[in-house]
Amino acid sequence: MIKKLIPFFLIIVILLVWFFIFQNIRTITSSVHYNKDEYKSVASETLPKFKFVYKDLARDPFILQKEKESVSEPKLDISLQGIVISKGERLALIKMSNDVVYPLRQGERFKGIKVEKITRGAVVINVEGRRELLKLQE
């Protein structure tokens, strides 16, 4: 008779232990409150504003484009905004006439220009067969 009551008694003990554990979890989670004033945020007015557009490119700047995709325009107003050198990769940040900065890799063609060489202070581009040197502005 006692052997038949042992499993029943064990089940009751296990259920009671589970009940108390879950009851404690509920009280712990309900007592945790976060104060919104503890976490400060940076006002967007203090952050610098950049006109750097990547989403309109719909491409990876580290992958060369095919030559047939290049489009030639009559005269481009081009300026060099920056050069990024990281782990052997070089990107020229070139600002076009539409005031948008495009990241271009060495050997890449985009809107009628081809980036031929990227150095620390300048970029050599080819526009409609003419070579031009773009230097970083101090």
CSV table of C-alpha atoms in Angstrom, one decimal:
chain,number,residue,atom,x,y,z
A,1,MET,CA,0.0,0.0,0.0
A,2,ILE,CA,2.8,2.4,0.9
A,3,LYS,CA,4.5,1.7,-2.5
A,4,LYS,CA,1.4,2.8,-4.3
A,5,LEU,CA,1.3,6.1,-2.3
A,6,ILE,CA,4.9,7.1,-3.0
A,7,PRO,CA,4.4,8.1,-6.7
A,8,PHE,CA,1.3,10.0,-5.8
A,9,PHE,CA,3.1,11.8,-3.0
A,10,LEU,CA,6.0,12.7,-5.2
A,11,ILE,CA,3.7,14.2,-7.9
A,12,ILE,CA,2.1,16.4,-5.2
A,13,VAL,CA,5.5,17.6,-4.0
A,14,ILE,CA,6.7,18.3,-7.5
A,15,LEU,CA,3.5,20.3,-8.3
A,16,LEU,CA,3.9,22.3,-5.1
A,17,VAL,CA,7.5,23.1,-5.8
A,18,TRP,CA,6.7,24.2,-9.4
A,19,PHE,CA,3.9,26.4,-8.1
A,20,PHE,CA,6.1,28.2,-5.6
A,21,ILE,CA,8.9,28.7,-8.2
A,22,PHE,CA,6.6,30.2,-10.8
A,23,GLN,CA,4.9,32.3,-8.2
A,24,ASN,CA,8.3,33.8,-7.3
A,25,ILE,CA,9.1,34.4,-10.9
A,26,ARG,CA,5.9,36.4,-11.4
A,27,THR,CA,6.6,38.6,-8.3
A,28,ILE,CA,10.2,39.3,-9.5
A,29,THR,CA,9.2,40.3,-13.0
A,30,SER,CA,6.3,42.4,-11.8
A,31,SER,CA,8.5,44.3,-9.4
A,32,VAL,CA,11.0,45.4,-12.0
A,33,HIS,CA,10.4,48.9,-13.4
A,34,TYR,CA,12.6,50.9,-15.6
A,35,ASN,CA,12.9,54.6,-15.2
A,36,LYS,CA,12.9,56.4,-18.5
A,37,ASP,CA,14.9,59.3,-17.1
A,38,GLU,CA,17.9,57.1,-16.3
A,39,TYR,CA,18.7,56.7,-20.0
A,40,LYS,CA,19.8,59.9,-21.7
A,41,SER,CA,19.7,60.3,-25.5
A,42,VAL,CA,21.7,62.5,-27.8
A,43,ALA,CA,19.7,65.3,-29.5
A,44,SER,CA,19.7,65.0,-33.2
A,45,GLU,CA,20.6,68.6,-33.6
A,46,THR,CA,24.0,67.9,-32.1
A,47,LEU,CA,24.9,65.1,-34.6
A,48,PRO,CA,26.6,66.1,-37.8
A,49,LYS,CA,24.5,65.9,-41.0
A,50,PHE,CA,26.0,64.1,-44.0
A,51,LYS,CA,24.6,63.9,-47.5
A,52,PHE,CA,25.9,60.4,-48.0
A,53,VAL,CA,23.5,58.2,-49.9
A,54,TYR,CA,24.0,54.5,-50.1
A,55,LYS,CA,20.4,53.2,-50.5
A,56,ASP,CA,20.0,54.9,-53.9
A,57,LEU,CA,23.0,53.0,-55.3
A,58,ALA,CA,21.4,49.6,-54.8
A,59,ARG,CA,24.8,48.0,-55.1
A,60,ASP,CA,27.7,47.0,-53.0
A,61,PRO,CA,30.5,49.6,-53.3
A,62,PHE,CA,33.2,46.8,-52.9
A,63,ILE,CA,32.0,45.0,-56.1
A,64,LEU,CA,33.0,46.3,-59.5
A,65,GLN,CA,30.2,47.2,-61.9
A,66,LYS,CA,30.1,45.9,-65.4
A,67,GLU,CA,31.5,48.3,-68.0
A,68,LYS,CA,28.3,48.3,-70.1
A,69,GLU,CA,26.3,49.8,-67.2
A,70,SER,CA,28.3,53.1,-67.3
A,71,VAL,CA,26.5,56.1,-68.6
A,72,SER,CA,28.3,59.0,-70.2
A,73,GLU,CA,27.1,62.6,-69.4
A,74,PRO,CA,28.3,65.7,-71.2
A,75,LYS,CA,30.0,67.6,-68.3
A,76,LEU,CA,30.2,66.5,-64.7
A,77,ASP,CA,30.8,68.8,-61.8
A,78,ILE,CA,32.9,66.4,-59.7
A,79,SER,CA,34.8,66.9,-56.4
A,80,LEU,CA,36.7,64.6,-54.1
A,81,GLN,CA,35.2,64.6,-50.6
A,82,GLY,CA,37.3,61.9,-49.0
A,83,ILE,CA,39.3,58.7,-49.3
A,84,VAL,CA,38.7,55.6,-47.2
A,85,ILE,CA,41.6,53.2,-46.8
A,86,SER,CA,40.9,50.0,-44.7
A,87,LYS,CA,42.6,46.6,-44.8
A,88,GLY,CA,43.9,47.2,-48.4
A,89,GLU,CA,40.6,48.4,-49.7
A,90,ARG,CA,40.4,51.9,-51.0
A,91,LEU,CA,37.3,54.0,-51.6
A,92,ALA,CA,37.0,57.4,-53.1
A,93,LEU,CA,34.1,59.5,-51.9
A,94,ILE,CA,33.2,61.5,-55.0
A,95,LYS,CA,30.6,64.3,-54.9
A,96,MET,CA,28.7,64.7,-58.2
A,97,SER,CA,26.8,67.7,-59.5
A,98,ASN,CA,23.6,66.6,-57.7
A,99,ASP,CA,25.3,67.1,-54.3
A,100,VAL,CA,25.3,63.4,-53.5
A,101,VAL,CA,28.5,61.6,-52.4
A,102,TYR,CA,29.1,58.2,-54.0
A,103,PRO,CA,31.7,55.7,-52.8
A,104,LEU,CA,33.7,54.4,-55.7
A,105,ARG,CA,36.3,51.7,-55.7
A,106,GLN,CA,39.5,51.7,-57.8
A,107,GLY,CA,38.7,50.4,-61.3
A,108,GLU,CA,35.0,51.0,-61.0
A,109,ARG,CA,32.9,52.9,-63.5
A,110,PHE,CA,29.9,55.1,-62.5
A,111,LYS,CA,28.0,57.8,-64.4
A,112,GLY,CA,30.6,58.2,-67.1
A,113,ILE,CA,33.7,58.3,-64.9
A,114,LYS,CA,36.2,55.6,-64.2
A,115,VAL,CA,38.3,55.6,-61.0
A,116,GLU,CA,41.8,54.7,-62.2
A,117,LYS,CA,43.9,55.2,-59.1
A,118,ILE,CA,43.4,56.0,-55.5
A,119,THR,CA,46.2,57.4,-53.4
A,120,ARG,CA,46.3,58.9,-49.9
A,121,GLY,CA,45.7,62.4,-51.0
A,122,ALA,CA,44.3,62.2,-54.6
A,123,VAL,CA,42.3,60.2,-57.0
A,124,VAL,CA,43.0,59.8,-60.8
A,125,ILE,CA,39.7,59.5,-62.8
A,126,ASN,CA,39.0,59.1,-66.5
A,127,VAL,CA,36.1,61.1,-67.8
A,128,GLU,CA,35.3,60.5,-71.5
A,129,GLY,CA,38.9,59.5,-72.3
A,130,ARG,CA,40.4,62.4,-70.4
A,131,ARG,CA,42.4,61.8,-67.2
A,132,GLU,CA,41.8,64.2,-64.3
A,133,LEU,CA,43.4,64.4,-60.9
A,134,LEU,CA,41.1,65.2,-58.0
A,135,LYS,CA,42.9,66.3,-54.8
A,136,LEU,CA,41.6,66.4,-51.3
A,137,GLN,CA,40.8,69.9,-50.2
A,138,GLU,CA,42.6,71.0,-47.0
